[in-house]
Amino acid sequence: FYTGREGDDYSNRLLGGDILFRWKDTEAARIELLGSQTRYPDEIAEEHDQSTEKLSDYAMRLVYQHTSRNWMYFILYRDVGTDFRADLGFVPRADYRQGETMLEHAWYPEKAGWSQVRLGARWDEVQDQSGQHLSRDVELMSWAQGPLESFVRLSLYEGDVFYDGELFDTDRINAYGEAQLLPNLNVNVATTIGGQVDFANTQQGDQLRIDPGLRLDIGRHLRLNLEHSYERLDVDAGRLYTANLSQMRLTYQFNVRTFVRWIPQYLDVTRDPSLYQEDVDARSRTLFNQVLFSYKLNPQTVFFLGYSDNYLGDEQIDLT
């Protein structure tokens, strides 16, 4: 395949292809190769510390995967050159090499109410083209499906990430669970505890995040989704911030063609300005509303009419 994008003193051209091999109903291998040529206008290149000359580079991905009833494993290698650009695709990162592998085994209990149980391990390491270590993740994970359409997952991570010239600890525990408590009620909760980077101030942090939610069907036409995210980040000197994000999605489905949806979202963040290098507000609160009407004229055409309180557009979202 080929993609090309042209503009005043600008061009991005990409040529590539991939091959997929399958055999024995359980084995698969994929090879992807890409090459790009890019030229940015001088003012854009200078603003983003890029070369004003033509950029040419490659990207490749190699994957071997085994998938059977009881075993799943894969080996992956990805290599993205320093000057590779895919402006018409979603490639948010360049200049790195990545190796990743995972092994997982499944059991199918005939009693005990659990339909499937899996246990696995994964390793992932990334470095840039000069050999600088960027990140590492070693994960032990297990998950199971059980009564009441329940699903539970537990992951233990040991890892690190390189940011702004320093190496930070990202060891953490992730847990998730959901269940269909009633025919019309589903509940879920996700929790993360462990190391996290304070990107705004380049220091080690400890994160606690809890995300409960529920889905409730009221009659045949109305569905209510309630979600909340609680997150706090502690650093050596104290509590950096506490964030609460609450969201509701209320959808009324008139028929197969028509629905209307309302989403209100409330964000409340408290910070300790003395722990930030830059000036920040001690507290910020925002309320966002969105209403959407949808009518399907036919399988190929849908009409939307909507309203929202604000429009982010080209706003820059920082890591504060």
XYZ file of C-alpha atoms in Angstrom:
320
model
C 0.000 0.000 0.000
C 0.925 3.618 -0.529
C -0.159 6.844 1.165
C 0.850 10.343 0.154
C 0.209 13.795 1.552
C 1.387 16.998 -0.128
C 1.405 20.674 0.860
C 3.394 23.879 0.523
C 7.041 22.879 1.136
C 5.688 19.679 2.696
C 5.342 16.043 1.703
C 4.916 12.686 3.425
C 5.021 9.539 1.306
C 4.852 6.021 2.663
C 5.148 2.684 0.874
C 4.738 -0.677 2.567
C 3.218 -4.108 2.692
C 2.622 -7.106 4.911
C 2.423 -10.873 4.590
C 0.494 -13.259 6.843
C 1.296 -16.998 6.966
C -1.045 -19.513 8.667
C -0.583 -23.279 9.122
C -1.851 -26.181 11.265
C -4.881 -24.038 12.346
C -2.794 -22.912 15.347
C 0.312 -21.181 13.920
C 0.597 -17.752 12.359
C 3.402 -15.382 11.380
C 3.169 -11.816 10.112
C 5.803 -9.594 8.499
C 5.194 -5.862 8.008
C 7.663 -3.566 6.202
C 7.242 0.197 5.700
C 9.381 2.984 4.307
C 8.741 6.745 4.407
C 10.066 9.989 2.966
C 9.103 13.297 4.606
C 9.888 16.973 4.149
C 8.563 19.594 6.578
C 8.454 23.383 6.016
C 11.442 25.095 7.633
C 9.365 26.917 10.261
C 7.610 23.710 11.331
C 10.884 21.774 11.484
C 12.587 24.468 13.558
C 9.639 24.819 15.937
C 9.688 21.086 16.717
C 13.488 20.632 16.554
C 13.321 18.553 13.376
C 15.729 18.405 10.468
C 15.038 20.812 7.593
C 16.361 18.189 5.165
C 14.319 15.326 3.695
C 13.713 12.543 6.252
C 13.845 8.911 5.094
C 13.509 5.821 7.258
C 11.792 2.466 7.757
C 9.553 0.558 10.157
C 9.068 -3.175 10.546
C 7.094 -5.616 12.709
C 7.626 -9.385 12.987
C 5.190 -11.591 14.924
C 4.928 -15.311 15.497
C 1.839 -16.575 17.342
C 0.489 -19.928 18.517
C -3.199 -20.165 19.470
C -4.844 -23.384 20.641
C -7.523 -24.320 23.150
C -5.118 -24.605 26.082
C -2.057 -22.594 25.073
C -1.428 -19.179 23.600
C 1.957 -17.562 23.106
C 3.548 -15.007 20.807
C 6.936 -13.427 20.067
C 7.046 -9.873 18.662
C 9.827 -7.621 17.387
C 9.176 -4.036 16.263
C 11.738 -1.611 14.827
C 10.783 2.011 13.982
C 13.515 4.251 12.578
C 14.394 7.674 13.991
C 13.157 9.544 10.907
C 10.153 7.354 10.092
C 6.908 9.337 9.746
C 3.370 8.151 8.954
C 1.412 11.408 8.941
C -1.721 9.771 7.482
C -1.679 6.954 10.054
C -1.587 6.706 13.827
C 2.083 6.126 14.649
C 2.664 8.267 17.766
C 6.237 7.137 18.366
C 9.432 6.763 16.355
C 13.086 5.970 17.107
C 12.678 2.726 19.075
C 13.130 -1.026 19.065
C 10.740 -3.267 21.004
C 10.784 -6.912 21.987
C 7.736 -8.557 23.560
C 6.651 -12.108 24.362
C 3.744 -13.685 26.210
C 2.770 -17.194 27.336
C -0.714 -18.118 28.576
C -2.390 -21.394 29.618
C -6.134 -22.035 29.948
C -8.195 -24.446 32.078
C -11.880 -25.258 31.649
C -13.303 -26.475 34.998
C -16.347 -28.710 34.628
C -17.603 -27.923 38.116
C -17.072 -25.014 40.553
C -19.134 -22.625 38.390
C -16.151 -21.192 36.484
C -16.184 -21.704 32.721
C -12.586 -20.657 32.015
C -9.443 -19.807 33.985
C -6.200 -18.480 32.463
C -2.723 -17.869 33.849
C 0.052 -16.149 31.945
C 3.226 -14.098 31.883
C 4.414 -11.305 29.594
C 7.733 -9.478 29.029
C 8.158 -6.217 27.132
C 11.280 -4.068 26.669
C 11.845 -0.907 24.610
C 15.022 1.016 23.739
C 15.785 3.769 21.257
C 17.944 3.334 18.177
C 21.072 4.477 20.067
C 20.591 1.727 22.672
C 19.172 3.929 25.450
C 16.806 1.914 27.659
C 13.273 3.430 27.578
C 10.964 1.025 29.411
C 10.539 -2.503 30.699
C 7.465 -4.415 31.848
C 7.248 -7.919 33.328
C 3.676 -9.005 34.029
C 2.127 -12.015 35.779
C -1.599 -12.189 35.058
C -4.611 -14.361 35.662
C -8.239 -14.037 34.701
C -11.394 -16.106 34.928
C -15.014 -16.206 33.761
C -17.581 -17.439 36.244
C -21.117 -17.286 37.625
C -23.411 -14.307 36.937
C -21.466 -13.656 33.723
C -18.631 -12.526 35.973
C -15.119 -11.722 34.826
C -12.146 -11.106 37.136
C -8.550 -10.227 36.283
C -5.446 -9.685 38.405
C -2.102 -8.427 37.046
C 1.202 -7.933 38.867
C 3.692 -5.640 37.099
C 7.390 -5.080 37.689
C 8.878 -2.412 35.478
C 10.382 0.991 34.849
C 10.211 3.909 32.412
C 12.862 6.406 31.271
C 11.626 10.004 31.184
C 13.402 13.372 31.002
C 16.819 11.810 31.673
C 15.759 9.717 34.696
C 14.583 6.140 35.294
C 11.356 5.696 37.295
C 9.748 2.715 39.004
C 6.360 1.606 37.630
C 5.769 -1.532 39.745
C 2.015 -1.872 40.247
C -0.985 -4.102 40.817
C -4.059 -3.980 38.561
C -7.341 -5.658 39.472
C -10.638 -5.705 37.585
C -13.983 -7.390 38.168
C -17.489 -7.285 36.710
C -20.711 -9.219 37.166
C -24.317 -9.257 35.967
C -25.993 -9.018 39.389
C -29.497 -8.764 37.902
C -30.817 -9.328 34.379
C -30.799 -5.554 33.899
C -27.847 -4.582 36.152
C -24.116 -4.949 35.442
C -21.472 -3.632 37.870
C -17.703 -3.355 37.506
C -14.684 -1.936 39.316
C -11.019 -1.475 38.345
C -8.156 -0.664 40.729
C -4.515 0.310 40.172
C -1.953 0.653 42.968
C 1.750 1.313 42.418
C 4.481 3.467 40.967
C 3.750 6.299 38.550
C 5.765 9.185 37.135
C 4.954 12.772 38.093
C 5.550 14.023 34.547
C 4.904 17.672 35.418
C 7.772 17.788 37.936
C 9.980 14.841 36.859
C 9.817 12.879 40.095
C 8.729 9.480 41.391
C 5.125 9.120 42.489
C 2.794 6.504 43.976
C -0.638 6.191 42.441
C -3.975 4.901 43.683
C -6.786 4.756 41.150
C -10.272 3.271 41.583
C -12.847 3.151 38.770
C -16.313 1.811 39.728
C -19.185 1.707 37.241
C -22.611 0.275 36.562
C -24.967 -0.241 33.640
C -28.711 -0.309 34.317
C -31.419 -1.047 31.738
C -34.729 0.586 32.665
C -37.451 -1.044 30.586
C -36.791 -1.822 26.939
C -35.733 1.634 25.784
C -33.707 3.394 28.498
C -30.101 2.590 29.494
C -28.179 4.330 32.286
C -24.373 4.155 32.606
C -22.710 5.619 35.698
C -18.921 5.814 35.953
C -16.514 7.378 38.416
C -12.727 7.697 38.501
C -10.842 8.474 41.699
C -7.118 9.045 41.409
C -4.458 10.378 43.725
C -0.723 10.762 43.276
C 1.682 10.984 46.232
C 5.315 12.136 46.020
C 8.013 12.247 48.706
C 6.889 15.685 49.923
C 3.182 14.840 50.162
C -0.062 14.513 48.173
C 0.463 16.050 44.728
C -3.170 15.893 43.611
C -6.511 14.174 44.074
C -8.833 13.899 41.086
C -12.493 12.846 40.890
C -14.201 12.413 37.535
C -17.905 11.469 37.468
C -19.801 10.703 34.290
C -23.316 9.603 33.360
C -24.520 8.359 29.977
C -28.295 8.233 29.590
C -29.517 6.762 26.297
C -33.129 6.424 25.145
C -33.548 4.096 22.157
C -36.860 4.959 20.458
C -36.466 2.153 17.879
C -33.737 0.519 15.787
C -33.297 3.746 13.830
C -33.447 6.486 16.469
C -31.881 7.278 19.829
C -31.077 10.328 21.947
C -28.176 10.462 24.454
C -27.165 12.843 27.233
C -23.693 12.810 28.825
C -22.939 15.058 31.822
C -19.377 14.901 33.176
C -18.021 16.570 36.329
C -14.292 16.916 37.083
C -12.934 18.028 40.468
C -9.139 18.224 40.993
C -7.344 19.460 44.113
C -3.576 20.074 44.024
C -0.829 21.200 46.370
C 0.725 24.147 44.472
C 3.824 24.055 46.691
C 4.769 20.669 45.201
C 4.680 21.908 41.570
C 7.539 23.597 39.732
C 5.064 25.685 37.695
C 2.073 27.688 38.924
C -1.089 25.586 39.179
C -4.551 26.129 40.633
C -5.148 24.628 44.063
C -8.550 23.459 42.848
C -10.219 23.219 39.453
C -13.774 22.123 38.723
C -15.481 21.759 35.362
C -18.907 20.577 34.216
C -19.363 19.290 30.695
C -22.635 18.375 28.940
C -23.222 16.714 25.608
C -26.539 15.853 23.925
C -26.768 13.765 20.760
C -29.714 12.814 18.532
C -29.156 10.036 15.983
C -31.414 8.844 13.169
C -30.397 6.056 10.791
C -31.822 6.791 7.344
C -30.545 3.461 5.953
C -27.628 1.084 6.652
C -25.231 3.458 4.812
C -26.464 6.846 6.071
C -26.943 8.228 9.578
C -28.072 11.738 10.559
C -26.611 13.295 13.744
C -27.606 16.452 15.585
C -25.732 17.342 18.737
C -24.690 19.959 21.269
C -21.746 20.182 23.661
C -20.721 22.777 26.252
C -17.209 23.258 24.930
C -14.966 22.288 22.059
C -11.350 21.359 22.704
C -10.286 21.545 19.069
C -6.568 22.250 18.935
C -6.148 22.790 22.677
C -2.871 21.424 24.008
C -3.361 18.909 26.851
C -0.345 18.811 29.151
C 0.659 16.173 31.714
C 0.041 18.287 34.849
